[in-house]
Coordinates of C-alpha atoms in Angstrom, one line a residue:
M331 CA 0.0 -0.1 -0.1
A332 CA 1.5 3.5 -1.0
P333 CA 1.9 5.4 2.4
S334 CA -0.6 8.4 1.5
A335 CA -3.2 5.3 1.6
K336 CA -2.0 3.6 4.4
L337 CA -2.3 7.6 6.1
Q338 CA -5.5 7.9 5.0
K339 CA -6.7 4.5 6.2
F340 CA -5.6 5.3 9.3
E341 CA -6.7 8.9 9.6
A342 CA -10.5 7.1 8.2
V343 CA -10.2 4.9 11.9
F344 CA -9.6 8.3 13.7
L345 CA -12.6 10.7 12.1
N346 CA -14.6 8.0 10.8
K347 CA -14.5 6.2 14.2
I348 CA -13.1 7.5 17.4
V349 CA -14.4 10.9 17.4
P350 CA -17.8 9.6 16.9
E351 CA -17.1 7.9 20.1
L352 CA -15.7 10.6 22.2
V353 CA -18.1 13.3 20.9
Q354 CA -21.7 11.3 21.8
D355 CA -19.4 10.2 25.5
A356 CA -19.7 14.2 25.6
K357 CA -23.2 14.2 24.3
D358 CA -23.8 11.3 27.0
Q359 CA -22.6 13.9 29.9
N360 CA -25.7 16.6 28.8
M361 CA -22.8 18.7 27.5
P362 CA -24.3 21.8 25.8
K363 CA -23.3 21.9 22.1
E364 CA -21.3 24.7 21.7
A365 CA -18.7 22.7 24.3
V366 CA -19.1 19.4 21.9
D367 CA -18.3 21.6 19.2
W368 CA -15.5 22.7 20.5
Y369 CA -14.2 19.2 22.2
E370 CA -14.4 17.8 18.5
R371 CA -12.6 21.0 16.9
N372 CA -9.3 20.0 19.1
L373 CA -9.0 16.3 18.7
V374 CA -9.3 17.4 14.9
H375 CA -7.0 20.2 14.6
N376 CA -4.1 18.6 17.2
T377 CA -4.9 14.8 15.9
V378 CA -5.0 14.4 13.0
G379 CA -2.4 15.9 10.1
G380 CA 0.9 14.7 11.7
K381 CA 3.2 12.1 9.5
C382 CA 1.4 9.7 12.7
N383 CA 4.6 7.4 12.4
R384 CA 4.0 6.9 15.9
G385 CA 0.4 5.3 15.4
M386 CA 0.8 3.2 12.7
S387 CA 3.8 1.8 14.0
V388 CA 1.5 -0.2 16.1
V389 CA -0.6 -1.4 13.5
D390 CA 2.8 -2.4 11.8
T391 CA 4.1 -4.0 14.5
Y392 CA 1.1 -6.3 15.5
Q393 CA 1.0 -6.9 12.1
I394 CA 4.8 -9.0 12.1
L395 CA 4.1 -10.1 15.8
T396 CA 1.3 -12.0 14.5
G397 CA 2.4 -13.4 11.3
K398 CA -0.1 -12.1 9.3
E399 CA 0.0 -11.1 5.5
S400 CA -3.2 -9.0 6.2
L401 CA -5.3 -7.8 8.9
S402 CA -8.9 -8.8 9.2
D403 CA -11.5 -5.6 9.3
E404 CA -11.0 -6.0 13.1
E405 CA -7.7 -6.3 13.7
Y406 CA -7.4 -3.0 11.8
E407 CA -9.5 -1.0 13.9
R408 CA -8.2 -2.8 17.4
A409 CA -4.6 -2.1 16.5
A410 CA -5.5 1.4 15.0
I411 CA -7.2 2.4 18.3
L412 CA -4.4 2.3 20.8
G413 CA -2.0 3.5 17.6
W414 CA -4.4 6.4 18.3
C415 CA -3.6 6.6 21.7
T416 CA -0.6 7.2 21.0
E417 CA -1.5 9.9 19.1
L418 CA -3.8 11.3 21.4
L419 CA -0.8 11.3 24.0
Q420 CA 1.3 13.0 20.8
A421 CA -1.2 15.6 20.8
Y422 CA -1.3 15.6 24.7
F423 CA 2.0 16.8 24.9
L424 CA 2.4 19.1 21.9
V425 CA 0.0 21.6 22.8
A426 CA 1.5 22.4 25.8
D427 CA 4.7 22.0 24.7
D428 CA 3.8 25.0 22.1
M429 CA 2.3 27.0 25.1
M430 CA 5.7 26.4 27.0
D431 CA 8.1 27.3 24.2
S432 CA 5.6 30.2 22.8
S433 CA 6.3 28.1 19.3
K434 CA 4.0 29.6 16.5
T435 CA 3.1 27.1 14.2
R436 CA 3.2 23.3 14.0
R437 CA 2.4 21.2 10.9
G438 CA 1.9 24.4 9.1
Q439 CA -1.2 26.0 11.3
P440 CA -1.0 28.5 14.1
C441 CA -0.4 26.3 17.0
W442 CA -3.6 25.9 19.3
Y443 CA -3.7 28.5 22.2
L444 CA -2.7 31.0 19.6
V445 CA -5.7 29.6 17.3
D446 CA -8.6 33.1 17.3
G447 CA -10.3 32.4 21.1
V448 CA -8.5 29.3 22.1
G449 CA -5.8 31.2 24.7
T450 CA -5.8 29.5 27.9
I451 CA -8.6 27.4 27.3
A452 CA -5.9 25.2 25.4
I453 CA -4.4 24.3 28.6
N454 CA -7.7 22.6 29.7
D455 CA -8.0 21.2 25.5
S456 CA -4.5 19.8 26.6
F457 CA -6.0 17.6 29.9
M458 CA -9.1 16.4 27.5
L459 CA -6.6 15.1 24.7
E460 CA -5.5 13.0 27.4
A461 CA -8.1 12.2 28.8
A462 CA -9.6 10.7 25.4
I463 CA -7.2 7.9 25.7
Y464 CA -8.7 6.2 29.1
K465 CA -11.7 6.9 27.3
L466 CA -11.1 4.5 24.3
L467 CA -9.2 2.2 26.4
K468 CA -12.0 1.8 28.5
I469 CA -14.5 1.5 25.9
H470 CA -12.7 -0.5 23.8
F471 CA -9.8 -2.7 26.2
R472 CA -12.2 -3.4 29.5
S473 CA -12.5 -7.1 29.1
E474 CA -9.4 -7.8 28.1
K475 CA -6.4 -9.4 30.2
Y476 CA -3.5 -6.7 29.0
Y477 CA -5.9 -3.8 29.8
V478 CA -4.5 -3.0 33.6
D479 CA -0.9 -3.0 31.2
L480 CA -2.3 -0.7 29.0
L481 CA -3.3 1.9 31.6
E482 CA -0.3 1.3 33.4
L483 CA 1.9 1.6 30.4
F484 CA 0.4 5.1 29.0
H485 CA 0.4 6.2 32.6
E486 CA 4.1 5.1 33.3
T487 CA 5.1 6.6 29.7
T488 CA 3.7 9.6 30.6
L489 CA 5.6 10.8 33.7
Q490 CA 8.4 9.7 31.6
T491 CA 7.9 12.3 28.6
E492 CA 7.3 14.7 31.7
Y493 CA 10.5 14.0 33.5
G494 CA 12.6 14.3 30.4
Q495 CA 10.3 18.0 30.0
L496 CA 11.0 19.2 33.1
L497 CA 14.9 18.5 33.2
D498 CA 14.4 20.4 29.4
L499 CA 13.3 23.4 30.6
L500 CA 14.9 23.9 34.1
T501 CA 18.3 22.8 31.3
A502 CA 17.8 25.4 28.6
P503 CA 15.3 28.0 29.0
E504 CA 15.1 29.6 25.5
D505 CA 15.2 33.3 28.0
R506 CA 18.4 32.6 29.6
V507 CA 21.8 30.9 28.6
N508 CA 23.7 28.8 30.6
L509 CA 25.8 27.0 28.9
A510 CA 27.3 25.7 32.9
N511 CA 24.3 23.7 32.9
F512 CA 24.4 21.9 29.9
S513 CA 26.2 18.2 30.0
L514 CA 26.4 14.9 27.8
E515 CA 24.9 13.1 30.8
K516 CA 21.8 15.3 31.1
H517 CA 21.2 15.5 27.4
S518 CA 21.0 11.3 27.1
F519 CA 19.0 11.6 29.8
I520 CA 15.9 14.3 28.3
V521 CA 16.0 13.0 25.4
I522 CA 15.9 8.8 26.6
Y523 CA 13.0 10.5 28.6
K524 CA 11.0 13.2 26.8
T525 CA 11.4 11.2 23.4
A526 CA 12.6 7.5 23.4
F527 CA 9.8 6.2 25.4
Y528 CA 6.6 7.6 24.2
S529 CA 8.0 7.6 20.5
F530 CA 9.5 4.3 20.7
Y531 CA 9.1 2.0 23.4
L532 CA 5.1 3.0 23.7
P533 CA 4.1 2.0 20.2
V534 CA 6.0 -1.8 20.6
A535 CA 5.3 -2.2 24.0
L536 CA 1.2 -1.7 23.0
A537 CA 1.2 -4.3 19.6
M538 CA 3.1 -6.8 21.8
H539 CA 0.2 -7.1 24.4
M540 CA -2.2 -6.7 21.5
A541 CA -0.4 -9.6 20.4
D542 CA -0.3 -11.6 23.7
V543 CA 3.7 -11.6 23.4
A544 CA 4.6 -8.8 25.8
S545 CA 5.9 -11.3 28.7
E546 CA 8.5 -9.6 31.2
S547 CA 11.9 -11.0 29.2
N548 CA 10.2 -9.9 25.8
L549 CA 9.5 -6.0 27.0
A550 CA 12.2 -5.9 28.8
A551 CA 14.6 -7.0 24.9
A552 CA 12.0 -4.9 23.8
K553 CA 13.4 -1.6 25.7
E554 CA 16.9 -2.7 25.6
V555 CA 16.7 -2.2 21.1
L556 CA 14.3 1.1 21.8
I557 CA 15.1 2.8 24.2
P558 CA 19.1 3.8 22.8
L559 CA 17.2 3.7 19.0
G560 CA 15.3 6.4 20.1
E561 CA 18.4 8.5 22.0
Y562 CA 19.8 8.1 18.5
F563 CA 16.9 9.6 17.0
Q564 CA 17.4 12.4 18.6
I565 CA 20.9 12.8 18.4
Q566 CA 20.3 12.4 14.6
D567 CA 17.8 15.2 14.9
D568 CA 20.2 17.1 16.3
Y569 CA 22.7 16.7 13.9
L570 CA 20.3 16.9 11.3
D571 CA 19.3 20.7 12.8
C572 CA 22.7 21.5 12.1
Y573 CA 24.2 19.9 9.3
G574 CA 20.6 18.5 7.3
D575 CA 19.3 20.1 3.5
P576 CA 16.9 22.6 4.7
A577 CA 15.2 21.6 1.4
H578 CA 15.5 17.9 2.5
I579 CA 14.0 18.0 5.9
G580 CA 11.5 20.8 5.6
K581 CA 12.7 23.4 7.7
I582 CA 15.2 25.5 8.9
G583 CA 17.7 24.3 11.9
T584 CA 17.6 26.5 15.0
D585 CA 18.9 25.0 17.7
I586 CA 21.8 27.2 18.2
L587 CA 19.5 30.1 18.5
D588 CA 16.8 28.9 20.6
N589 CA 20.1 27.5 23.4
K590 CA 18.8 24.0 22.5
C591 CA 20.4 21.5 24.7
S592 CA 21.7 19.6 21.7
W593 CA 24.0 16.5 21.1
L594 CA 26.5 19.0 18.9
V595 CA 26.9 21.7 21.7
N596 CA 27.2 19.1 24.3
T597 CA 30.3 17.5 22.9
A598 CA 31.4 20.3 22.2
L599 CA 31.9 21.7 25.6
A600 CA 32.9 17.7 26.1
I601 CA 36.4 18.2 24.3
V602 CA 36.9 22.8 23.7
T603 CA 39.7 24.7 25.0
P604 CA 39.2 27.1 28.0
E605 CA 39.2 29.6 24.5
Q606 CA 37.0 27.6 22.4
R607 CA 34.2 27.9 25.2
Q608 CA 34.5 31.2 25.4
I609 CA 33.4 31.4 21.4
L610 CA 30.6 29.3 22.5
E611 CA 29.5 31.5 25.8
E612 CA 29.8 34.3 23.5
N613 CA 27.8 32.9 20.6
Y614 CA 25.2 30.3 21.5
G615 CA 21.4 30.7 22.3
Q616 CA 21.9 34.2 20.5
K617 CA 19.0 35.5 18.2
D618 CA 22.2 36.3 16.0
G619 CA 22.5 34.8 12.1
E620 CA 26.3 36.1 12.7
K621 CA 26.7 34.3 16.0
E622 CA 25.4 31.7 14.7
K623 CA 27.7 31.2 12.4
K624 CA 30.8 31.1 15.0
V625 CA 29.5 28.7 16.4
K626 CA 28.8 26.2 13.2
E627 CA 32.6 27.5 12.3
L628 CA 33.7 26.2 15.6
Y629 CA 31.8 22.7 15.2
L630 CA 33.6 22.4 11.7
E631 CA 36.9 23.4 13.5
L632 CA 36.0 20.6 16.4
G633 CA 35.5 18.4 13.6
L634 CA 32.0 17.4 15.0
E635 CA 30.5 16.0 11.6
G636 CA 33.0 13.0 11.7
R637 CA 32.3 12.7 16.1
Y638 CA 28.8 12.0 14.7
K639 CA 29.6 9.8 12.0
A640 CA 31.5 7.7 14.3
Y641 CA 29.0 7.8 16.7
E642 CA 27.0 6.7 14.0
E643 CA 27.9 3.9 12.9
K644 CA 29.3 2.1 16.6
T645 CA 25.3 2.2 17.5
V646 CA 23.8 1.0 14.6
A647 CA 26.4 -1.7 14.4
E648 CA 25.5 -2.3 18.3
L649 CA 21.5 -2.6 17.7
K650 CA 21.8 -4.5 15.5
E651 CA 24.0 -6.8 17.8
K652 CA 20.8 -6.5 20.4
I653 CA 18.3 -7.1 17.8
E654 CA 20.4 -10.5 16.9
K655 CA 20.2 -11.6 20.7
V656 CA 16.8 -11.4 20.4
D657 CA 15.0 -15.1 21.5
E658 CA 12.0 -15.6 19.1
S659 CA 11.0 -18.9 20.1
K660 CA 9.5 -16.6 23.1
G661 CA 7.4 -14.6 20.1
L662 CA 9.2 -11.3 20.2
K663 CA 9.7 -10.9 15.9
K664 CA 13.4 -9.5 15.2
A665 CA 11.7 -8.1 12.1
A666 CA 9.8 -5.6 14.3
L667 CA 12.6 -3.9 15.6
Y668 CA 14.4 -3.8 12.8
E669 CA 11.2 -2.1 11.1
F670 CA 11.9 0.9 13.7
L671 CA 16.0 0.6 13.3
N672 CA 15.7 0.5 9.0
K673 CA 13.3 3.7 9.0
V674 CA 15.7 5.6 11.5
A675 CA 19.8 4.4 10.3
G676 CA 20.9 6.7 8.4
R677 CA 18.1 9.1 7.1
S678 CA 18.6 12.2 6.2
K679 CA 15.3 14.3 7.5

């Protein structure tokens, strides 16, 4: 199936089944029409329109784990509902994150809090997006033996992501530069907790529960691969922000201007001379193109591009080694993990 058709099929589950279910639940609470309409607009504006990689990964992983060439309509729909729960979690994070970062646009349109008439109501709207996850789980999975596992998985992943967000906000506020706050150890914690758990481990763990292969050992084996893979993905993102082709990645990198606690600046801080550190202190995190250029020149001098390439080669080799150690007789398939690695390894956008 072509990627566009695949996404269209996945989105149809949200628009034709999930949204009507959630809207009907709001009506069943005797919510006035203006509030019901607002809720529906919140759901669609903030959840539809992205790539849906996390959500569709639940479906893909479930299909690989079950070994089926194709899923029945019912199987596809149930897996897609779990996938949309991950997309609702993402939407919940992004609505709040955009307010915290004073972002202007998201997916080519104004951030929700900047939409006319929304403002700080977006705070409550983000809570409603999160609550929708648990309503869907109750409607569709309450009778399953793994229902409590799903609840705990979403609660745990949410807390992990918020730990990462907290450290990120404390370490690198956009309006206050203090490079003494930065370190590779902090960067690792931030990217693992803010990105890896919910973007990589969560979709696979959900599919594993649905496919009845979520033993303690299988979940541990999946985590052993997916958490470092998620860290690699974010480090790759940091690299592409500086060295990627804007026409290819679809945006102009702003990490240096925005005082981001990125892998590049932390790697630089670990190897600079006192004189080179002074250049970073004077130029990093400033809304000034000339100062950004000086930081990039220092990165060139430090050979950061080569250091990244060496890191990437070593990491991909280590991840392949970990995947090969997976015991498939217990139900976890190497192919499910290679599916994620192959999407990430060597990407240029």
